[in-house]
Coordinates of C-alpha atoms and ligand atoms in Angstrom, one line a residue:
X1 CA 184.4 68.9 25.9
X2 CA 181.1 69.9 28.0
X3 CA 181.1 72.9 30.1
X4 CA 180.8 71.1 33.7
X5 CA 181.1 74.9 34.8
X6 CA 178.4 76.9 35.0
X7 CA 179.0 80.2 37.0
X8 CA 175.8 81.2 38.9
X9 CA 173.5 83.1 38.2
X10 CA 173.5 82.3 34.5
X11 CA 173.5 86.2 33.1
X12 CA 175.1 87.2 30.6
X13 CA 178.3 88.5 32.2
X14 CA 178.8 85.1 33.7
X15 CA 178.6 83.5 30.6
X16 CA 181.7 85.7 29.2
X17 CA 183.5 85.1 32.1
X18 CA 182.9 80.9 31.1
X19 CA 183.7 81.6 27.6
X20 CA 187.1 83.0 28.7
X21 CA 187.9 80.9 31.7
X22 CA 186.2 77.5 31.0
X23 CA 185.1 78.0 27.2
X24 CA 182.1 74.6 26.3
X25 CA 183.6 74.5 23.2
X26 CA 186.9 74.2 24.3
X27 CA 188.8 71.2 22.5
X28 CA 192.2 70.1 23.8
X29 CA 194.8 70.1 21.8
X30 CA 196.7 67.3 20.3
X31 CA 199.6 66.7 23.0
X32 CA 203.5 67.6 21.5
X33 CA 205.8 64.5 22.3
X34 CA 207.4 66.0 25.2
X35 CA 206.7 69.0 27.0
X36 CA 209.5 70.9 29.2
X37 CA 206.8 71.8 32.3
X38 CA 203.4 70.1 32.9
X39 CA 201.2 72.5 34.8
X40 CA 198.6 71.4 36.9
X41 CA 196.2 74.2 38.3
X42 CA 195.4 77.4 36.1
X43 CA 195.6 79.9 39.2
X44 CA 198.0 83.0 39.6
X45 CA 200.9 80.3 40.6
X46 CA 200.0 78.1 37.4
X47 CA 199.0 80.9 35.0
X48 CA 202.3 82.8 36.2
X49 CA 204.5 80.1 34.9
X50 CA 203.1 79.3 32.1
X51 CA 203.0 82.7 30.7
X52 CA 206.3 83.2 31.5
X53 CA 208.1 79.7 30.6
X54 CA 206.9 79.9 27.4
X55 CA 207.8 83.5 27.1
X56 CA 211.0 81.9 27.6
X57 CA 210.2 79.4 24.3
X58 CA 209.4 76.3 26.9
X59 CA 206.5 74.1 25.0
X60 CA 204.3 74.4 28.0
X61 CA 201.1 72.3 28.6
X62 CA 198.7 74.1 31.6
X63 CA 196.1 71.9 33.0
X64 CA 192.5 73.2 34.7
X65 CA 189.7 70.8 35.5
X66 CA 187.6 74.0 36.4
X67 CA 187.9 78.0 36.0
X68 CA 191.4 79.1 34.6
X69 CA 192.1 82.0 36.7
X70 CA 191.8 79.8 40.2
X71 CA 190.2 81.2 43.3
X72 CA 191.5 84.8 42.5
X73 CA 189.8 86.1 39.5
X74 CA 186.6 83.8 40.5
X75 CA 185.7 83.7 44.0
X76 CA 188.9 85.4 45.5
X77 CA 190.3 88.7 45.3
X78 CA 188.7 90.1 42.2
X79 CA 184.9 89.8 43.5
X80 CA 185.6 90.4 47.0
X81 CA 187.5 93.6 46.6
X82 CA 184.7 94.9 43.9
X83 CA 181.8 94.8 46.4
X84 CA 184.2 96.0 49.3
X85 CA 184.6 98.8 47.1
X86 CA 180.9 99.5 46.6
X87 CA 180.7 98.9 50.2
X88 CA 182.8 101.9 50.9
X89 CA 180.8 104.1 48.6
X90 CA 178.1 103.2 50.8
X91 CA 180.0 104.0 53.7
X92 CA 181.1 106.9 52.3
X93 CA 177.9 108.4 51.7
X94 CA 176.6 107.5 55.4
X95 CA 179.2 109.3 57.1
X96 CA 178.8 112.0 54.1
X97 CA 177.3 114.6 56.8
X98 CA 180.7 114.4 58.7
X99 CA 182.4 116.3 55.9
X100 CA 179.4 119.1 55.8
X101 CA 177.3 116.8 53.2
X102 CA 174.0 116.6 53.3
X103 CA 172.5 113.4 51.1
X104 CA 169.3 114.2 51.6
X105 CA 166.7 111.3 51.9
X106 CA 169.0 108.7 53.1
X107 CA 170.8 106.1 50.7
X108 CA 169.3 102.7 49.6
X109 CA 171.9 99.7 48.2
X110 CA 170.7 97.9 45.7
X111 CA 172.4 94.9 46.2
X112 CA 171.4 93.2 43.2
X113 CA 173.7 95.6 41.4
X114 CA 176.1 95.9 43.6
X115 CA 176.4 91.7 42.6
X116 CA 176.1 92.8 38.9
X117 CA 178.8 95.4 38.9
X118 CA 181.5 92.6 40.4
X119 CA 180.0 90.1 37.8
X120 CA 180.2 92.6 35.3
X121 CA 184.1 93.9 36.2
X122 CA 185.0 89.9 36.7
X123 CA 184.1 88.9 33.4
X124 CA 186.0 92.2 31.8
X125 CA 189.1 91.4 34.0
X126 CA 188.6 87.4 33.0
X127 CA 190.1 88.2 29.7
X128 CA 193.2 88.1 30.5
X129 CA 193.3 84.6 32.1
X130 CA 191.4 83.3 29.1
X131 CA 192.0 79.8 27.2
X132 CA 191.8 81.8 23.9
X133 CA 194.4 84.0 25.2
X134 CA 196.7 81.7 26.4
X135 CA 196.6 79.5 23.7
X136 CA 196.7 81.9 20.5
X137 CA 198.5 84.7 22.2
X138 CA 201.2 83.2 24.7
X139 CA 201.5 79.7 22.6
X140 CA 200.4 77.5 25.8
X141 CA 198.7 74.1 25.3
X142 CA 195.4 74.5 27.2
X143 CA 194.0 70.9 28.8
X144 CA 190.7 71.2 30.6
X145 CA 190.1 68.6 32.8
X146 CA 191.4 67.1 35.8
X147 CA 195.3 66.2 35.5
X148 CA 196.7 63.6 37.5
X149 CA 200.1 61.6 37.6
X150 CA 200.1 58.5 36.0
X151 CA 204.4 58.0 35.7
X152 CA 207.2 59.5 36.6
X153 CA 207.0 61.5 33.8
X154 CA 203.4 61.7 32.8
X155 CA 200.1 63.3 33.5
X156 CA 197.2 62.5 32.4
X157 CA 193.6 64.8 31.4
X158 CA 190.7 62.9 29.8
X159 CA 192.5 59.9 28.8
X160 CA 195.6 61.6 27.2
X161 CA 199.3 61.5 28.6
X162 CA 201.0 64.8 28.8
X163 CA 204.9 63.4 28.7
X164 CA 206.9 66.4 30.7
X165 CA 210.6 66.8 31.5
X166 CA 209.5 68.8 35.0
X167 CA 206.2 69.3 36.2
X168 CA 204.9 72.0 38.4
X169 CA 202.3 71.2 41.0
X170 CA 199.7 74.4 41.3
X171 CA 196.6 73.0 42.4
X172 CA 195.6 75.6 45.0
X173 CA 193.8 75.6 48.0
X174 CA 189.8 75.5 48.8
X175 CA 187.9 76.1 52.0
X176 CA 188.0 74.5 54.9
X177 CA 185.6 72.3 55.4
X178 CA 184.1 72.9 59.0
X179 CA 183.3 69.8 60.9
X180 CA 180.0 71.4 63.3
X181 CA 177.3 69.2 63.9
X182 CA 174.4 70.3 61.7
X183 CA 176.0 72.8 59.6
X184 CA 176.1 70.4 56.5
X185 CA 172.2 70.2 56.8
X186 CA 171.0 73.8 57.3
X187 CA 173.3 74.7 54.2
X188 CA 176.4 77.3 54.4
X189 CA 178.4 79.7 52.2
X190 CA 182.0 79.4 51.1
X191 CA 183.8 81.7 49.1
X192 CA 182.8 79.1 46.2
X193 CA 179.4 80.0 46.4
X194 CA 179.1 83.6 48.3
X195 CA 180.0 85.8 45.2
X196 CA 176.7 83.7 43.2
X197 CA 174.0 85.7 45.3
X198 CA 171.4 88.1 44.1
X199 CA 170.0 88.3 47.3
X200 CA 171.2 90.0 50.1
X201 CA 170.8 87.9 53.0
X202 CA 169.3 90.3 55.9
X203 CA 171.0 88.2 59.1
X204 CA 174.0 86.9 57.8
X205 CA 176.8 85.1 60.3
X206 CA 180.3 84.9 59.3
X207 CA 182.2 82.0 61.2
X208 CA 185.9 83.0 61.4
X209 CA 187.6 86.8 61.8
X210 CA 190.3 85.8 59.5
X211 CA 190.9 88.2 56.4
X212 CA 188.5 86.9 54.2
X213 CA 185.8 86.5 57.5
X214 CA 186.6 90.1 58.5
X215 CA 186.8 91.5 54.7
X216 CA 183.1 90.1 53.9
X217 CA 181.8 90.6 57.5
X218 CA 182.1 94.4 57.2
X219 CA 181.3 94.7 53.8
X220 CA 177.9 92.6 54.1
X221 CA 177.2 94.5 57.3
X222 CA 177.9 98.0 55.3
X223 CA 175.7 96.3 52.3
X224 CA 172.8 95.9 54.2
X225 CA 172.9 92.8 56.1
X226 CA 173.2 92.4 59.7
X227 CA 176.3 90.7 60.1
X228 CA 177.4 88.6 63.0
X229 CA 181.4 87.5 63.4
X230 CA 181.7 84.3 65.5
X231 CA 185.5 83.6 66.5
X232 CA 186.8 81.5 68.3
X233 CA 190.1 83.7 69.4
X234 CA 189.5 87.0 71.7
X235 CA 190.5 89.2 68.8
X236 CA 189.9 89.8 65.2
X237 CA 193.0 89.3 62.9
X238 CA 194.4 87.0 65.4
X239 CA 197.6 86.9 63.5
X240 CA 198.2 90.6 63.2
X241 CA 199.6 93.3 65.6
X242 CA 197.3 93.5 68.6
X243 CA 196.6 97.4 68.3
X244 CA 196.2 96.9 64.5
X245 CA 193.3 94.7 64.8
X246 CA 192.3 97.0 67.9
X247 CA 191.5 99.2 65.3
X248 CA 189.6 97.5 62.7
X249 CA 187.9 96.0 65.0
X250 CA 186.0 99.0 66.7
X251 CA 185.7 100.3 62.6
X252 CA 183.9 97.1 62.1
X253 CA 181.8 97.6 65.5
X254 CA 180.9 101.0 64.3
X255 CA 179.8 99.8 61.4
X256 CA 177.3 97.2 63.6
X257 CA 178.9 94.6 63.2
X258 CA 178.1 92.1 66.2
X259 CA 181.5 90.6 66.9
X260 CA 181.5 87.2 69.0
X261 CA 184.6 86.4 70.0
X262 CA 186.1 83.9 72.3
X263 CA 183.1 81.8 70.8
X264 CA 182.4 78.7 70.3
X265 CA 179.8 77.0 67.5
X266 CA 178.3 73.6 69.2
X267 CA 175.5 72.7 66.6
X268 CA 173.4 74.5 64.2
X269 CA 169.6 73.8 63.5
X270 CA 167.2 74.6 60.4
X271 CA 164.3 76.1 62.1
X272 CA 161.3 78.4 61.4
X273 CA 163.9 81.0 62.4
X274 CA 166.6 80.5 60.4
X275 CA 169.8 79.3 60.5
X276 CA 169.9 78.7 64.1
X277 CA 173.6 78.3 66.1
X278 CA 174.1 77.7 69.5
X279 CA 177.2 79.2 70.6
X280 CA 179.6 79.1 73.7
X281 CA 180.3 82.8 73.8
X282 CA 182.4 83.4 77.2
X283 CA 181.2 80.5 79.2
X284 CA 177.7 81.2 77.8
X285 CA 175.6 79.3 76.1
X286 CA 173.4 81.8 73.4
X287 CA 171.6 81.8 70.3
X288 CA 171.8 83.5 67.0
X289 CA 169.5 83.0 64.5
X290 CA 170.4 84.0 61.0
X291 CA 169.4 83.3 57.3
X292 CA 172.7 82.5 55.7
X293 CA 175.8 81.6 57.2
X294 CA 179.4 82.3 55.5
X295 CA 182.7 80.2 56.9
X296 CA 185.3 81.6 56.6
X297 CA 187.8 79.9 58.6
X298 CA 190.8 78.9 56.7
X299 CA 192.0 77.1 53.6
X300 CA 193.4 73.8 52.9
X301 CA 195.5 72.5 49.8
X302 CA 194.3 70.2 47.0
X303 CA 196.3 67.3 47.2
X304 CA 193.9 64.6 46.4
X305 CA 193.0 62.7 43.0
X306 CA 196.6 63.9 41.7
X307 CA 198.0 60.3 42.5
X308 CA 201.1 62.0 44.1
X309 CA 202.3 58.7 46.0
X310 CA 202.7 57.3 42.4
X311 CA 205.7 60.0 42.0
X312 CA 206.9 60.0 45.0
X313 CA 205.5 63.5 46.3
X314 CA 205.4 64.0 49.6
X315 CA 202.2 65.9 51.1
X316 CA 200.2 66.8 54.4
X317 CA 196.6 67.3 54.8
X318 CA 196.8 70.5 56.1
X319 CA 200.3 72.2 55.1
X320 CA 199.9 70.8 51.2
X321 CA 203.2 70.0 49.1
X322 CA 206.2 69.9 50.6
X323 CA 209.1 71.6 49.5
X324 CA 212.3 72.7 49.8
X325 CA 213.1 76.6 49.7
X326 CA 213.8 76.2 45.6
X327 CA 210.2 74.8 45.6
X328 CA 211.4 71.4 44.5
X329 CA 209.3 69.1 45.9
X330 CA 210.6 65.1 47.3
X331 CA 210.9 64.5 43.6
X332 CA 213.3 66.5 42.2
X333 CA 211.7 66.4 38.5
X334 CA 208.1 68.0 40.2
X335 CA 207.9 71.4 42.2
X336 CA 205.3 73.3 43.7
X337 CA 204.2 76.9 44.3
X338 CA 201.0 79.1 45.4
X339 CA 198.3 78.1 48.0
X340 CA 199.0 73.9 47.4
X341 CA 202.7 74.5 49.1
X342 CA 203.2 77.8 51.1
X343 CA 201.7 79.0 54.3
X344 CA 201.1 82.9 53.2
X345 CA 198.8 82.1 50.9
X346 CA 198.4 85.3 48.6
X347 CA 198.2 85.8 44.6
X348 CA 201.4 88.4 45.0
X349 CA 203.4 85.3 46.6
X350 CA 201.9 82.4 44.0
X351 CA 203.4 85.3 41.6
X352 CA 206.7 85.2 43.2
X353 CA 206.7 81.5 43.7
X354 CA 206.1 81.4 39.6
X355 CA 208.5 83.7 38.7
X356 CA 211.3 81.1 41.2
X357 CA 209.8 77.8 39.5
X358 CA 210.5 79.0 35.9
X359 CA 214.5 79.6 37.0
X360 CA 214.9 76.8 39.4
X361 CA 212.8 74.3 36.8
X362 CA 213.9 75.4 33.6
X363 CA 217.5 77.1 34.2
X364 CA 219.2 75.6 37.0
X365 CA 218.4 78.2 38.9
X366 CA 219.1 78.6 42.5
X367 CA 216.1 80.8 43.6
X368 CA 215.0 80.8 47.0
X369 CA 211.6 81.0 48.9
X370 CA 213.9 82.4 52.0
X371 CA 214.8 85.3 50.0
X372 CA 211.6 86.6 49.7
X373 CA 210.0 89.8 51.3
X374 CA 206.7 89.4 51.6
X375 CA 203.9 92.0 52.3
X376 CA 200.2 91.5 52.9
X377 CA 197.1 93.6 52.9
X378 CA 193.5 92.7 54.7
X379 CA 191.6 94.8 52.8
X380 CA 189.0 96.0 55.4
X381 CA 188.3 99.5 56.3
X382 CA 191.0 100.5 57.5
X383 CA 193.1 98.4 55.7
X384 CA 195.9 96.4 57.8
X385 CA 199.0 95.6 55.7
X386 CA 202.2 94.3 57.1
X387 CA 205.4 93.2 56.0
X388 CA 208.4 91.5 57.3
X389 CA 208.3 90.3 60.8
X390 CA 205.9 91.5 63.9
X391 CA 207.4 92.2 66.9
X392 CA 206.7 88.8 68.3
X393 CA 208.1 87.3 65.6
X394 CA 210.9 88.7 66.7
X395 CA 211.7 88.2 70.4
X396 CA 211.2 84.5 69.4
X397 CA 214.1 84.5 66.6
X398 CA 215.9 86.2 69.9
X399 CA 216.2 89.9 68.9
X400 CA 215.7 92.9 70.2
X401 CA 213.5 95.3 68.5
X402 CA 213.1 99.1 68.8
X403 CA 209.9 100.0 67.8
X404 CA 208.5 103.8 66.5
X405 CA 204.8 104.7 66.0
X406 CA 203.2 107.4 64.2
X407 CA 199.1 107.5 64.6
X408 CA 197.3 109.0 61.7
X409 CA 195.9 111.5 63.7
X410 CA 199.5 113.4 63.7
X411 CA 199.2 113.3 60.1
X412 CA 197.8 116.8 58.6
X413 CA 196.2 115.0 55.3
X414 CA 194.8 111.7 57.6
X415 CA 193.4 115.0 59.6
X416 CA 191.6 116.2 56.4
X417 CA 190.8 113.4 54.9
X418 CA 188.5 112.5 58.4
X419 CA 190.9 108.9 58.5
X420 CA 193.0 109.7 61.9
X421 CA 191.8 106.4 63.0
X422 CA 195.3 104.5 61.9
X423 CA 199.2 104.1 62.6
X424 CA 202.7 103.4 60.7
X425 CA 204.6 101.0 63.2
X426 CA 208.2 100.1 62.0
X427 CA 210.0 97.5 64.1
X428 CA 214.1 98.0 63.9
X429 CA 217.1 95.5 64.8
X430 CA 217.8 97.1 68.2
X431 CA 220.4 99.9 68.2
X432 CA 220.5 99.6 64.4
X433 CA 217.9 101.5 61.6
X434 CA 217.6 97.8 60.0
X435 CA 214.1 97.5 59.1
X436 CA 212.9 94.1 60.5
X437 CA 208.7 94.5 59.9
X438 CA 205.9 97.2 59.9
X439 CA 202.3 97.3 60.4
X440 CA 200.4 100.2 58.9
X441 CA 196.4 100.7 59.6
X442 CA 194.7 103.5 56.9
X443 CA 192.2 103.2 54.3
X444 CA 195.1 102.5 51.8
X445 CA 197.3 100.6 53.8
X446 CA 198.1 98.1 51.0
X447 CA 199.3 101.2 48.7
X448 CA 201.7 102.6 51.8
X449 CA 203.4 98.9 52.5
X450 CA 205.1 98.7 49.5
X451 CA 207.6 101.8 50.2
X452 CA 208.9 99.9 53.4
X453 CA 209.1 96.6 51.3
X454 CA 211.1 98.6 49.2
X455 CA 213.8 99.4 51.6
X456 CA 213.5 96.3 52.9
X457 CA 214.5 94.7 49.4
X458 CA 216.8 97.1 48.7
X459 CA 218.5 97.0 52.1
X460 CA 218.1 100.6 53.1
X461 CA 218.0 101.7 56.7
X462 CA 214.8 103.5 58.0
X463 CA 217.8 106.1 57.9
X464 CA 217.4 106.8 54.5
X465 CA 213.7 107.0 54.7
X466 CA 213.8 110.3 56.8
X467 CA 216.0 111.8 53.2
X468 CA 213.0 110.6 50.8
X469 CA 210.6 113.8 50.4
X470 CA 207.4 112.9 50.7
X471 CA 204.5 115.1 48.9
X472 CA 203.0 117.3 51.6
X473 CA 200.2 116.6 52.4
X474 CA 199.5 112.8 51.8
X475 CA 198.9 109.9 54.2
X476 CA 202.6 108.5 53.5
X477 CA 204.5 111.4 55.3
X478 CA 203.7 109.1 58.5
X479 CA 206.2 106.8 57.2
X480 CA 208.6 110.0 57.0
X481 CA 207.7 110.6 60.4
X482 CA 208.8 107.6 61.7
X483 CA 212.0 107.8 60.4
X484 CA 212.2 111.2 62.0
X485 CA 211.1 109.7 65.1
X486 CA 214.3 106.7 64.7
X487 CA 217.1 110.0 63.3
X488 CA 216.0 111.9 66.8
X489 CA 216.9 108.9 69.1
X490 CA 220.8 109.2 67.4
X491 CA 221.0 112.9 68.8
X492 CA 222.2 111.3 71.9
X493 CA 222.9 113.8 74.8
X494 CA 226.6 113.9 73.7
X495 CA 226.0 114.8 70.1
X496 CA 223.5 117.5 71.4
X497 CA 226.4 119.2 73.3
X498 CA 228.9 119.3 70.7
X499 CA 225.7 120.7 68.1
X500 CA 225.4 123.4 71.3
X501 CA 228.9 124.0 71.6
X502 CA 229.5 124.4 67.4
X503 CA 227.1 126.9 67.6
X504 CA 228.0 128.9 70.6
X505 CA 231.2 129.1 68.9
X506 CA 229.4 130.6 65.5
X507 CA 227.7 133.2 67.6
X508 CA 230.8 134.8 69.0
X509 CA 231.2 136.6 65.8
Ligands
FAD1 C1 187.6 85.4 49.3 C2 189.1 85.4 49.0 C3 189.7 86.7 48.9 C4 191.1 86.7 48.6 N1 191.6 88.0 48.5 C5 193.0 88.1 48.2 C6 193.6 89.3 48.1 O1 192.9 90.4 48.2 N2 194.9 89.4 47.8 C7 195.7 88.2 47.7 O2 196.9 88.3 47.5 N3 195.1 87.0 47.8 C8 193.8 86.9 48.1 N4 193.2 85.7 48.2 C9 194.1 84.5 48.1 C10 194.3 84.1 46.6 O3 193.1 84.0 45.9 C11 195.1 82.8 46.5 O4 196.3 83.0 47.3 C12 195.5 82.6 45.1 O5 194.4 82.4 44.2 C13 196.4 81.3 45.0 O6 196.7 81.0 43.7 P1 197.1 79.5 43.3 O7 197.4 79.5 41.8 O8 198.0 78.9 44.2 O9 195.7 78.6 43.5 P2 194.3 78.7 42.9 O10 193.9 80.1 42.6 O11 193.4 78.0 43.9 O12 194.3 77.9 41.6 C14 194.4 76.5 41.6 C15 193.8 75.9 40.4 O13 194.1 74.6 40.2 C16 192.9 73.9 39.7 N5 193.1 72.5 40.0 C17 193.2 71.9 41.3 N6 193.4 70.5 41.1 C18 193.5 70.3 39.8 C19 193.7 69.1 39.0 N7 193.8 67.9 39.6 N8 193.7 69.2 37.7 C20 193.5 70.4 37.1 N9 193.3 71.5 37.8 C21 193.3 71.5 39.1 C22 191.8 74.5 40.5 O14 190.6 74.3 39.8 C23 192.2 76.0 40.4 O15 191.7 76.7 39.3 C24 191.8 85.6 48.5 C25 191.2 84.3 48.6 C26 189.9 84.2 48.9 C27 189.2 82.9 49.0

């Protein structure tokens, strides 16, 4: 089949990453008679159980009418966090003179290779999502094309039926499509398109301070560009703890990023300018005038052209698939998981969601979506990650929470590494040491989480957290600190007297 895919700009990293994810030479095999799962969508969630059903010896048939690999290898996680990591290194060397280094002359990015690097890391990492791969190594029947149901037990891609026993639904998610008068005609960035520049735009807006608007805005800004955040919410992160997003926020600010929030976008117009958007912005009607603008204001599943009425799935514009908590959709012989069906949409949870299909699909399995702990990270600077629920969350499942704090700047390695800007927060089942949720803000937030997900999996009290020694000194001893914090509140005033009055006794010799 012809490659319909070609990743901008056309060098000659891009063209490995094609020849692994979307190969033009690509021909589909001949389909078996019956296949136990029909995949449609070549994401995590699609590549996940594939890999792993026919690990199992299912005779698998995985579908992709564009990239294999999906949104996160593409235009997702992979390039996002490789230029926020060159982003930090510019950082880095910016504030180099607050740790006694002198870069003498200044620092120039050279955004062109910043781009190159990603391209050049994506197209290394794209190996392992490859047809080749897939096909010769892990005995999957690769289809590229678009897949659609055409029976209640058939898919079609490019005029041949795929017969299946189940079939898993793994279509993903894409941006959402912002509906502001004008935007369509001055021309926008998605994450579709943003990772295929060369040239750093020098007044870029970013319309949303969600992760991926916050993520980008901050690492444009520290890049080069002069970023502006429009938001329609009076805070960044709006989901996360308030004081979390306190904090990246005034990181972001410091960096210069120009955060509008509680703004509006009413129109924008192509003009000698720019970009030009006329914004509400606290009752007041402004200007901005930029040269690209990113959105970056949510995602919505893809649900259309799979013919899903013809098999009896149920679906919603915005939520995607619906499923039960075994991720069996309203036709017990389909299921669903990743971006197309859940609301935390994350490559670690269309992993997990995999790894439930495959049992519940294959092995009469009874795995449940409830069951789940799931973390997340925004991988700004500081990093917010969280897992479990926030306080709010909470209070409106009617509990009561004790709450214990550490900031980073009681921490003696946060104190030498310069990063005291930062918290551990552990919410508890009141009057218990049941971990309900945490929020921690550092540079490496995302690395910390996973020790409280831990206990949280495993069912241990923040109790048991205060006897884990932590290597002194690393960032992490906050979370030891926290549970020293909960293990004081037990040495109640009646406890304390008997500790007194044991040891009065040992003194009298
Ligand atoms: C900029 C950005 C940064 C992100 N960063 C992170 C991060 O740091 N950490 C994290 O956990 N998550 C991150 N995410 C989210 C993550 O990328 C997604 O949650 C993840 O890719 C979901 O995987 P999926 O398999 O459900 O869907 P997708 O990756 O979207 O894959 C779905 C696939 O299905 C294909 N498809 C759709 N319809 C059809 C059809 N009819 N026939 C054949 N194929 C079809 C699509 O072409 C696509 O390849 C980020 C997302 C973005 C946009």
């Amino acid at each position: 089949m012809g490659n319909e895919y070609k990743v901008l700009p056309r060098d000659e990293f891009n063209k490995v990453l094609e020849n692994n994810v979307h190969p033009a030479d690509w021909t589909n095999p001949e389909p078996a008679a019956r296949y136990n799962l029909v995949i449609i969508g070549a994401g995590t969630a699609g590549l996940v159980t594939a890999a792993g059903a026919a690990g199992l010896g299912a005779r698998v048939a995985l579908v992709e009418k564009s990239l294999m690999g999906g949104d996160c290898l593409n235009v997702g996680c992979v390039p996002s966090k490789c230029l926020i990591r060159s982003a930090r290194a510019a950082a880095d060397v910016r504030n180099a003179g607050a740790f006694g280094v002198d870069v003498a002359g200044g620092y120039m990015v050279d955004f062109g290779k910043v781009m190159e690097r990603m391209r050049r890391l994506r197209s290394g990492i794209s190996v392992n999502d490859s047809a080749r791969r897939f096909s010769e190594e892990l005995g999957v029947d690769i289809f590229l094309g678009e897949g659609r149901f055409t029976g209640h037990d058939t898919v079609s891609v490019n005029g041949r039926t795929l017969r299946f026993k189940k079939a898993v639904i793994t279509s993903g998610a894409r941006a959402f499509d912002l509906p502001v008068k004008g935007l369509a005609g001055a021309g926008f960035l998605t994450n579709e398109t943003v990772f295929s520049l060369t040239e750093r735009p020098p007044r870029l807006a970013v319309i949303g301070a969600g992760p991926l608007g916050c993520e980008l805005a901050q690492t444009f800004q520290r890049l080069g560009s002069k970023v502006s955040v429009i938001e329609m919410s009076p805070q960044v992160l709006s989901r996360e703890d308030p004081d979390a997003a306190r904090m990246v926020e005034s990181s972001m600010v410091r960096d210069g990023v120009e955060l509008l929030l509680s703004s509006n976008i009413k129109k924008v117009e192509k003009t000698e300018e720019g970009k030009v958007l006329s914004l509400e912005t606290g009752g007041q009607e402004t200007k901005l005038a930029v040269d690209e603008i990113l959105i970056g204001v949510g995602r919505v599943p893809n649900v259309d052209g799979l013919n899903l009425e013809t098999v009896g799935v149920r679906y919603d514009a915005r939520s995607g698939v619906q499923v039960d908590e075994f991720l069996r959709t309203t036709n017990g012989r389909i299921y669903a998981a990743g971006d197309v069906c859940f609301p935390y949409k994350f490559t670690h949870t269309a992993d997990a969601m995999a790894r439930i299909v495959i049992q519940n699909a294959l092995f009469m399995g009874r795995k449940r979506t409830s069951a789940l702990t799931i973390p997340w990270c925004t991988y700004t600077d500081p990093e917010i990650a969280h897992v479990g629920m926030y306080e709010t969350d909470a209070r409106r499942a009617g509990m009561q929470v004790d709450t214990f704090t550490v900031p980073f700047s009681d921490v003696d390695r946060a104190i030498a590494d310069g990063e005291t800007e930062g918290m551990v927060r552990i919410h508890l089942k009141k009057g218990t040491d049941r971990i309900l949720g945490a929020t921690i803000v550092a540079r490496h937030a995302g690395e910390m989480i996973s020790e409280i997900s831990v206990a949280m999996k495993a069912k241990l009290g923040l109790g048991a957290l205060s006897g884990v020694i932590h290597p002194y000194p690393t960032q992490a001893e906050a979370i030891r600190k926290v549970a020293d914090a909960y293990n004081r509140t037990k040495l109640t005033p009646g406890v304390k007297k008997i500790f007194e009055m044991i040891l009065r006794w040992q003194r009298r010799g």
